[in-house]
mmCIF file of C-alpha atoms in Angstrom:
data_model
loop_
_atom_site.group_PDB
_atom_site.id
_atom_site.type_symbol
_atom_site.label_atom_id
_atom_site.label_comp_id
_atom_site.label_asym_id
_atom_site.label_seq_id
_atom_site.Cartn_x
_atom_site.Cartn_y
_atom_site.Cartn_z
ATOM 1 C CA MET A 28 0.000 0.000 0.000
ATOM 2 C CA THR A 29 1.365 3.365 -0.976
ATOM 3 C CA ARG A 30 1.683 6.294 1.426
ATOM 4 C CA GLN A 31 -1.056 8.140 -0.466
ATOM 5 C CA ALA A 32 -3.461 5.197 -0.136
ATOM 6 C CA ALA A 33 -2.662 4.758 3.566
ATOM 7 C CA ARG A 34 -3.419 8.376 4.390
ATOM 8 C CA GLY A 35 -6.445 8.500 2.154
ATOM 9 C CA GLY A 36 -5.952 9.838 -1.368
ATOM 10 C CA PRO A 37 -7.295 13.092 -2.799
ATOM 11 C CA ARG A 38 -10.556 11.491 -3.880
ATOM 12 C CA THR A 39 -11.204 10.076 -0.361
ATOM 13 C CA ARG A 40 -10.490 13.388 1.398
ATOM 14 C CA ARG A 41 -12.617 15.372 -1.119
ATOM 15 C CA ALA A 42 -15.546 13.014 -0.678
ATOM 16 C CA ARG A 43 -15.345 13.177 3.123
ATOM 17 C CA THR A 44 -15.138 16.953 3.156
ATOM 18 C CA ALA A 45 -18.091 17.273 0.823
ATOM 19 C CA ALA A 46 -20.119 14.812 2.884
ATOM 20 C CA ALA A 47 -19.301 16.697 6.089
ATOM 21 C CA LEU A 48 -20.618 19.910 4.538
ATOM 22 C CA GLY A 49 -23.773 18.206 3.377
ATOM 23 C CA ARG A 50 -23.057 18.755 -0.331
ATOM 24 C CA ALA A 51 -23.142 16.397 -3.218
ATOM 25 C CA THR A 52 -20.139 14.195 -3.366
ATOM 26 C CA ARG A 53 -19.394 15.095 -6.977
ATOM 27 C CA ILE A 54 -17.844 18.502 -7.544
ATOM 28 C CA PRO A 55 -17.660 19.443 -11.234
ATOM 29 C CA ALA A 56 -14.346 20.694 -12.460
ATOM 30 C CA VAL A 57 -14.104 24.154 -14.036
ATOM 31 C CA ARG A 58 -13.441 23.865 -17.736
ATOM 32 C CA ARG A 59 -11.795 26.677 -19.658
ATOM 33 C CA ASN A 60 -12.251 27.288 -23.331
ATOM 34 C CA PRO A 61 -8.836 28.083 -24.777
ATOM 35 C CA GLU A 62 -10.507 29.982 -27.648
ATOM 36 C CA LYS A 63 -12.340 32.340 -25.229
ATOM 37 C CA PRO A 64 -9.895 33.628 -22.610
ATOM 38 C CA SER A 65 -11.393 34.647 -19.316
ATOM 39 C CA SER A 66 -12.044 38.375 -19.014
ATOM 40 C CA ARG A 67 -13.975 40.653 -16.745
ATOM 41 C CA TYR A 68 -15.155 42.649 -19.827
ATOM 42 C CA PRO A 69 -17.276 41.559 -22.829
ATOM 43 C CA ALA A 70 -15.429 40.569 -25.971
ATOM 44 C CA ASP A 71 -16.793 43.638 -27.847
ATOM 45 C CA VAL A 72 -17.579 46.699 -25.746
ATOM 46 C CA LEU A 73 -19.367 48.276 -28.745
ATOM 47 C CA ALA A 74 -21.636 45.283 -29.309
ATOM 48 C CA GLY A 75 -25.372 45.886 -29.175
ATOM 49 C CA ASP A 76 -27.503 48.853 -30.183
ATOM 50 C CA TRP A 77 -25.206 51.810 -29.527
ATOM 51 C CA ARG A 78 -27.895 54.273 -30.613
ATOM 52 C CA ARG A 79 -30.201 53.389 -27.766
ATOM 53 C CA PRO A 80 -29.907 55.763 -24.777
ATOM 54 C CA ARG A 81 -28.437 54.328 -21.589
ATOM 55 C CA LYS A 82 -31.805 54.344 -19.867
ATOM 56 C CA GLY A 83 -33.171 52.254 -22.740
ATOM 57 C CA ILE A 84 -35.998 54.659 -23.634
ATOM 58 C CA VAL A 85 -36.251 55.935 -27.223
ATOM 59 C CA LYS A 86 -38.869 58.586 -27.889
ATOM 60 C CA GLU A 87 -41.435 57.937 -30.616
ATOM 61 C CA VAL A 88 -41.984 60.942 -32.886
ATOM 62 C CA PRO A 89 -44.810 61.182 -35.482
ATOM 63 C CA ALA A 90 -43.339 61.589 -38.980
ATOM 64 C CA GLU A 91 -45.273 64.757 -39.791
ATOM 65 C CA GLN A 92 -44.863 66.537 -43.124
ATOM 66 C CA GLY A 93 -41.866 68.875 -42.952
ATOM 67 C CA LEU A 94 -40.227 67.241 -39.912
ATOM 68 C CA VAL A 95 -36.431 67.254 -40.382
ATOM 69 C CA ALA A 96 -34.709 64.004 -39.409
ATOM 70 C CA GLU A 97 -31.437 62.213 -40.108
ATOM 71 C CA SER A 98 -30.931 58.547 -40.898
ATOM 72 C CA GLY A 99 -28.737 57.118 -38.146
ATOM 73 C CA ASP A 100 -27.077 54.571 -40.436
ATOM 74 C CA GLU A 101 -26.469 56.588 -43.598
ATOM 75 C CA GLY A 102 -26.411 60.183 -42.354
ATOM 76 C CA PHE A 103 -28.993 61.291 -44.952
ATOM 77 C CA CYS A 104 -30.781 64.377 -43.610
ATOM 78 C CA GLY A 105 -34.037 65.743 -44.983
ATOM 79 C CA ALA A 106 -37.631 66.735 -44.387
ATOM 80 C CA VAL A 107 -40.465 64.217 -44.265
ATOM 81 C CA VAL A 108 -42.487 64.345 -47.491
ATOM 82 C CA ALA A 109 -44.367 61.039 -47.200
ATOM 83 C CA CYS A 110 -45.021 58.291 -44.676
ATOM 84 C CA ASP A 111 -46.914 55.001 -44.783
ATOM 85 C CA LYS A 112 -47.231 51.998 -42.483
ATOM 86 C CA GLN A 113 -43.679 50.739 -43.043
ATOM 87 C CA THR A 114 -41.565 53.506 -44.604
ATOM 88 C CA VAL A 115 -40.848 57.226 -44.485
ATOM 89 C CA THR A 116 -39.570 59.370 -47.360
ATOM 90 C CA LEU A 117 -37.067 62.166 -46.662
ATOM 91 C CA GLU A 118 -36.131 64.941 -49.091
ATOM 92 C CA ASP A 119 -32.887 66.875 -48.636
ATOM 93 C CA ARG A 120 -32.279 70.523 -49.539
ATOM 94 C CA ASN A 121 -31.123 69.517 -53.035
ATOM 95 C CA GLY A 122 -34.402 67.773 -53.784
ATOM 96 C CA ARG A 123 -33.014 64.240 -53.466
ATOM 97 C CA ARG A 124 -35.385 61.735 -51.903
ATOM 98 C CA ARG A 125 -34.674 58.530 -49.984
ATOM 99 C CA VAL A 126 -37.050 55.942 -48.548
ATOM 100 C CA PHE A 127 -36.261 54.403 -45.144
ATOM 101 C CA ASP A 128 -37.885 51.715 -43.018
ATOM 102 C CA LEU A 129 -39.629 52.834 -39.840
ATOM 103 C CA ALA A 130 -37.182 50.891 -37.661
ATOM 104 C CA PRO A 131 -36.725 51.472 -33.907
ATOM 105 C CA ALA A 132 -34.144 54.154 -33.032
ATOM 106 C CA ALA A 133 -33.232 54.471 -36.715
ATOM 107 C CA PHE A 134 -33.278 58.280 -36.903
ATOM 108 C CA LEU A 135 -31.761 61.306 -35.198
ATOM 109 C CA ILE A 136 -33.454 64.605 -34.404
ATOM 110 C CA ASP A 137 -31.085 67.264 -33.082
ATOM 111 C CA GLY A 138 -28.573 64.464 -32.525
ATOM 112 C CA VAL A 139 -30.924 62.443 -30.295
ATOM 113 C CA PRO A 140 -32.010 58.922 -31.389
ATOM 114 C CA VAL A 141 -35.751 58.643 -32.044
ATOM 115 C CA THR A 142 -38.194 56.170 -33.512
ATOM 116 C CA LEU A 143 -40.275 57.696 -36.288
ATOM 117 C CA VAL A 144 -43.847 56.428 -36.408
ATOM 118 C CA ARG A 145 -46.707 56.977 -38.805
ATOM 119 C CA PRO A 146 -48.813 59.954 -37.677
ATOM 120 C CA THR A 147 -52.217 59.106 -36.304
ATOM 121 C CA ALA A 148 -55.336 61.036 -37.183
ATOM 122 C CA ALA A 149 -55.248 62.727 -33.783
ATOM 123 C CA ALA A 150 -51.616 63.757 -34.202
ATOM 124 C CA ARG A 151 -52.146 65.402 -37.569
ATOM 125 C CA PRO A 152 -52.667 69.170 -37.528
ATOM 126 C CA ALA A 153 -56.263 70.302 -37.572
ATOM 127 C CA ALA A 154 -55.619 72.859 -40.318
ATOM 128 C CA LEU A 155 -55.774 71.347 -43.806
ATOM 129 C CA ARG A 156 -53.209 72.463 -46.350
ATOM 130 C CA SER A 157 -53.711 73.030 -50.037
ATOM 131 C CA ALA A 158 -51.224 71.714 -52.582
ATOM 132 C CA SER A 159 -49.461 75.096 -52.499
ATOM 133 C CA GLY A 160 -48.919 74.832 -48.744
ATOM 134 C CA SER A 161 -51.479 77.484 -47.805
ATOM 135 C CA VAL A 162 -54.248 76.869 -45.278
ATOM 136 C CA ALA A 163 -57.172 75.308 -47.126
ATOM 137 C CA VAL A 164 -60.585 76.924 -46.825
ATOM 138 C CA ARG A 165 -63.245 74.394 -45.843
ATOM 139 C CA ASP A 166 -66.617 74.340 -47.604
ATOM 140 C CA LEU A 167 -65.454 76.896 -50.151
ATOM 141 C CA ARG A 168 -68.318 78.551 -51.995
ATOM 142 C CA SER A 169 -68.136 79.777 -55.557
ATOM 143 C CA GLN A 170 -66.609 83.238 -55.811
ATOM 144 C CA VAL A 171 -67.442 85.963 -58.284
ATOM 145 C CA ALA A 172 -64.482 86.222 -60.652
ATOM 146 C CA LYS A 173 -62.399 89.344 -60.135
ATOM 147 C CA GLU A 174 -61.464 91.619 -63.002
ATOM 148 C CA SER A 175 -57.777 90.881 -62.582
ATOM 149 C CA ARG A 176 -56.393 87.894 -64.486
ATOM 150 C CA ILE A 177 -53.332 85.680 -64.803
ATOM 151 C CA TYR A 178 -52.255 84.669 -68.306
ATOM 152 C CA VAL A 179 -49.951 81.715 -68.990
ATOM 153 C CA GLU A 180 -48.380 80.600 -72.254
ATOM 154 C CA GLY A 181 -50.003 77.223 -72.828
ATOM 155 C CA VAL A 182 -52.359 74.489 -71.687
ATOM 156 C CA HIS A 183 -49.668 72.634 -69.747
ATOM 157 C CA ASP A 184 -48.764 75.790 -67.832
ATOM 158 C CA ALA A 185 -52.427 76.341 -66.970
ATOM 159 C CA GLU A 186 -52.916 72.735 -65.835
ATOM 160 C CA LEU A 187 -49.825 72.857 -63.620
ATOM 161 C CA VAL A 188 -50.924 76.140 -62.019
ATOM 162 C CA GLU A 189 -54.371 74.657 -61.400
ATOM 163 C CA ARG A 190 -52.808 71.535 -59.901
ATOM 164 C CA ILE A 191 -50.911 73.454 -57.205
ATOM 165 C CA TRP A 192 -52.646 76.817 -56.854
ATOM 166 C CA GLY A 193 -56.177 75.975 -57.983
ATOM 167 C CA HIS A 194 -57.624 76.138 -54.462
ATOM 168 C CA ASP A 195 -55.895 79.453 -53.708
ATOM 169 C CA LEU A 196 -57.112 80.997 -56.953
ATOM 170 C CA ARG A 197 -60.696 79.900 -56.334
ATOM 171 C CA VAL A 198 -60.539 81.420 -52.850
ATOM 172 C CA GLU A 199 -59.404 84.717 -54.395
ATOM 173 C CA GLY A 200 -61.716 84.529 -57.399
ATOM 174 C CA VAL A 201 -58.828 84.815 -59.883
ATOM 175 C CA VAL A 202 -59.177 83.254 -63.333
ATOM 176 C CA VAL A 203 -56.196 81.779 -65.222
ATOM 177 C CA GLU A 204 -56.225 81.856 -69.027
ATOM 178 C CA TYR A 205 -53.674 80.617 -71.549
ATOM 179 C CA LEU A 206 -52.282 82.570 -74.494
ATOM 180 C CA GLU A 207 -50.884 79.903 -76.851
ATOM 181 C CA GLY A 208 -47.605 81.835 -76.958
ATOM 182 C CA ILE A 209 -46.562 85.403 -76.222
ATOM 183 C CA ASP A 210 -45.492 86.630 -79.671
ATOM 184 C CA HIS A 211 -48.329 89.167 -79.602
ATOM 185 C CA LEU A 212 -48.205 89.979 -75.892
ATOM 186 C CA PRO A 213 -48.313 93.804 -76.270
ATOM 187 C CA GLU A 214 -51.505 93.560 -78.338
ATOM 188 C CA ILE A 215 -53.036 91.086 -75.865
ATOM 189 C CA VAL A 216 -52.273 93.416 -72.954
ATOM 190 C CA ALA A 217 -53.801 96.386 -74.783
ATOM 191 C CA GLU A 218 -56.928 94.353 -75.510
ATOM 192 C CA PHE A 219 -57.231 93.384 -71.825
ATOM 193 C CA GLY A 220 -57.121 97.035 -70.797
ATOM 194 C CA PRO A 221 -55.267 96.955 -67.459
ATOM 195 C CA GLY A 222 -55.825 99.738 -64.962
ATOM 196 C CA PRO A 223 -56.506 100.467 -61.277
ATOM 197 C CA GLY A 224 -58.264 97.449 -59.764
ATOM 198 C CA ARG A 225 -57.781 95.530 -63.019
ATOM 199 C CA HIS A 226 -54.296 94.041 -62.962
ATOM 200 C CA LEU A 227 -52.833 91.476 -65.314
ATOM 201 C CA GLY A 228 -50.140 88.947 -64.424
ATOM 202 C CA VAL A 229 -48.342 87.053 -67.183
ATOM 203 C CA LEU A 230 -46.273 83.878 -66.651
ATOM 204 C CA VAL A 231 -43.663 83.397 -69.374
ATOM 205 C CA ASP A 232 -41.529 80.351 -70.182
ATOM 206 C CA HIS A 233 -37.776 80.787 -70.740
ATOM 207 C CA LEU A 234 -37.646 84.389 -69.535
ATOM 208 C CA VAL A 235 -33.876 84.840 -69.491
ATOM 209 C CA LYS A 236 -31.646 87.724 -70.505
ATOM 210 C CA GLY A 237 -31.223 88.014 -74.263
ATOM 211 C CA SER A 238 -34.063 85.626 -75.149
ATOM 212 C CA LYS A 239 -36.918 86.395 -77.515
ATOM 213 C CA GLU A 240 -39.292 86.200 -74.573
ATOM 214 C CA SER A 241 -37.373 88.836 -72.620
ATOM 215 C CA ARG A 242 -37.441 91.248 -75.582
ATOM 216 C CA ILE A 243 -41.198 90.860 -75.960
ATOM 217 C CA ALA A 244 -41.794 91.254 -72.226
ATOM 218 C CA ALA A 245 -39.770 94.495 -72.237
ATOM 219 C CA GLU A 246 -42.351 96.051 -74.576
ATOM 220 C CA VAL A 247 -44.987 95.864 -71.821
ATOM 221 C CA THR A 248 -44.585 98.933 -69.609
ATOM 222 C CA SER A 249 -47.942 99.329 -67.858
ATOM 223 C CA PRO A 250 -47.644 99.591 -64.043
ATOM 224 C CA HIS A 251 -50.785 97.460 -63.846
ATOM 225 C CA VAL A 252 -49.124 94.523 -65.617
ATOM 226 C CA LEU A 253 -46.508 92.186 -64.126
ATOM 227 C CA VAL A 254 -44.618 89.869 -66.456
ATOM 228 C CA ALA A 255 -42.785 87.147 -64.526
ATOM 229 C CA GLY A 256 -41.098 84.054 -65.858
ATOM 230 C CA HIS A 257 -39.009 81.011 -65.129
ATOM 231 C CA PRO A 258 -35.727 80.102 -66.868
ATOM 232 C CA PHE A 259 -36.835 76.721 -68.228
ATOM 233 C CA VAL A 260 -37.330 76.154 -71.964
ATOM 234 C CA ASP A 261 -40.607 74.394 -71.182
ATOM 235 C CA VAL A 262 -42.764 74.155 -68.079
ATOM 236 C CA TRP A 263 -42.131 70.379 -68.014
ATOM 237 C CA ALA A 264 -38.652 71.111 -66.680
ATOM 238 C CA ALA A 265 -40.141 73.093 -63.775
ATOM 239 C CA VAL A 266 -41.193 69.734 -62.313
ATOM 240 C CA LYS A 267 -38.398 68.268 -60.214
ATOM 241 C CA PRO A 268 -36.797 65.204 -61.843
ATOM 242 C CA SER A 269 -37.056 63.330 -58.530
ATOM 243 C CA ALA A 270 -40.846 63.700 -58.629
ATOM 244 C CA VAL A 271 -40.982 62.187 -62.119
ATOM 245 C CA GLY A 272 -38.513 59.434 -61.247
ATOM 246 C CA ILE A 273 -35.676 60.476 -63.568
ATOM 247 C CA PRO A 274 -32.120 61.583 -62.675
ATOM 248 C CA ALA A 275 -32.372 64.843 -64.652
ATOM 249 C CA TRP A 276 -34.106 66.472 -67.601
ATOM 250 C CA PRO A 277 -32.020 65.725 -70.709
ATOM 251 C CA GLU A 278 -30.220 68.415 -72.672
ATOM 252 C CA VAL A 279 -31.775 68.850 -76.121
ATOM 253 C CA PRO A 280 -29.689 70.432 -78.913
ATOM 254 C CA ARG A 281 -31.028 73.510 -80.654
ATOM 255 C CA GLY A 282 -33.078 72.802 -83.734
ATOM 256 C CA ILE A 283 -34.802 69.771 -82.195
ATOM 257 C CA PRO A 284 -38.304 70.231 -80.731
ATOM 258 C CA TRP A 285 -37.722 70.185 -76.986
ATOM 259 C CA LYS A 286 -40.537 67.846 -75.912
ATOM 260 C CA GLU A 287 -39.835 65.302 -78.636
ATOM 261 C CA GLY A 288 -36.109 65.460 -77.899
ATOM 262 C CA VAL A 289 -36.718 64.854 -74.204
ATOM 263 C CA LEU A 290 -38.954 61.853 -74.857
ATOM 264 C CA GLU A 291 -36.403 60.309 -77.217
ATOM 265 C CA ARG A 292 -33.545 60.701 -74.733
ATOM 266 C CA LEU A 293 -35.615 59.378 -71.843
ATOM 267 C CA GLY A 294 -36.718 56.378 -73.905
ATOM 268 C CA TRP A 295 -40.398 57.146 -73.346
ATOM 269 C CA ARG A 296 -42.356 55.592 -76.190
ATOM 270 C CA GLU A 297 -45.356 57.922 -76.022
ATOM 271 C CA GLU A 298 -46.657 61.128 -77.496
ATOM 272 C CA PRO A 299 -46.186 64.467 -75.683
ATOM 273 C CA PRO A 300 -49.819 64.633 -74.428
ATOM 274 C CA ASP A 301 -49.496 61.185 -72.826
ATOM 275 C CA ALA A 302 -46.087 62.053 -71.393
ATOM 276 C CA TRP A 303 -47.501 65.245 -69.900
ATOM 277 C CA ARG A 304 -50.264 63.288 -68.171
ATOM 278 C CA ARG A 305 -47.563 61.128 -66.597
ATOM 279 C CA ILE A 306 -45.565 64.186 -65.508
ATOM 280 C CA LEU A 307 -48.588 66.071 -64.175
ATOM 281 C CA GLY A 308 -49.723 62.967 -62.289
ATOM 282 C CA SER A 309 -46.412 62.921 -60.408
ATOM 283 C CA VAL A 310 -47.007 66.440 -59.044
ATOM 284 C CA ARG A 311 -48.814 66.382 -55.701
ATOM 285 C CA THR A 312 -47.593 69.415 -53.751
ATOM 286 C CA PHE A 313 -45.457 72.516 -54.212
ATOM 287 C CA ALA A 314 -42.450 70.445 -53.072
ATOM 288 C CA ASP A 315 -42.513 68.694 -56.466
ATOM 289 C CA LEU A 316 -41.821 71.945 -58.335
ATOM 290 C CA GLU A 317 -38.639 73.945 -58.776
ATOM 291 C CA PRO A 318 -38.397 77.168 -56.728
ATOM 292 C CA GLU A 319 -37.825 79.212 -59.899
ATOM 293 C CA LEU A 320 -41.450 78.533 -60.851
ATOM 294 C CA LEU A 321 -42.918 78.594 -57.346
ATOM 295 C CA GLY A 322 -41.674 82.088 -56.596
ATOM 296 C CA ARG A 323 -42.889 83.580 -59.867
ATOM 297 C CA VAL A 324 -46.424 82.206 -59.574
ATOM 298 C CA GLU A 325 -46.684 83.410 -55.978
ATOM 299 C CA GLU A 326 -45.591 86.890 -57.124
ATOM 300 C CA LEU A 327 -48.286 86.954 -59.794
ATOM 301 C CA ILE A 328 -51.017 85.862 -57.383
ATOM 302 C CA ASP A 329 -49.969 88.512 -54.871
ATOM 303 C CA PHE A 330 -49.882 91.148 -57.616
ATOM 304 C CA VAL A 331 -53.373 90.554 -58.965
ATOM 305 C CA THR A 332 -55.032 90.010 -55.572
ATOM 306 C CA ALA A 333 -53.420 93.104 -54.040
ATOM 307 C CA ALA A 334 -54.874 95.163 -56.868
ATOM 308 C CA ASP A 335 -58.398 94.053 -56.037
ATOM 309 C CA SER A 336 -58.013 94.628 -52.305
ATOM 310 C CA SER A 337 -56.462 98.095 -52.628
ATOM 311 C CA GLY A 338 -57.982 99.239 -55.887
ATOM 312 C CA GLY A 339 -54.513 100.287 -57.091
#
């Protein structure tokens, strides 16, 4: 018998000690995983949702129209222009739009993580807005047309103005008519007979320095007439490309009809009237139009309505 057996080996002493303490006789050994060294800290201190505040509470914010938010993952910052059950659309200051999922803590407002949610009926503002952004008048009754008028060059111009400013113009009682071109604008103005309380506003396409349109507009000198215009060759281009779903409006060489040249370069196999219906259908609010057109139309509306209110 060895000395270890005579004194009672390690197994015998361990069993007796465990029995004396009233524990189970089998004590499991501690196993170490050589691939995972022991540490008092987690393997990755940045693991988990780093955007979530330490207290674990992320505020839910209704994605109201115009709310400015930033995507936490991509850093895209813009105003809310649309929201449905699962996604929100942001538009940045350059008119670029991105669609994001309504994920928890996926956005930042003033640097603070938030969860954007679809606005409820109760959260939406009580005041309705027209397509131009003005406060809509409920239960609008027919107005007697004022003597002042707004003339535009063509049917497409008139339809686009009606699309965005139709409600505002009906509130004011202002009629919009189209000219089918402005080659004879001085004669048209003389026939209208502008004067105090009878102002005329004219919206002109491609009103840039040195153009034919600018030379014709310069012939109109009545203080009761305001000629305002946008720089685009055609009113189609006043619609933001992002609204239509194209990267940009194509450049069309001189000598080629602009609308037909655009359709060919876009690969749209349709006639201009059908293409215009597609373009007009993509316009829902003033945010879908370029500011160069928005500002000029607003000026014309202010000009003709101020004349009727002041009699000047």
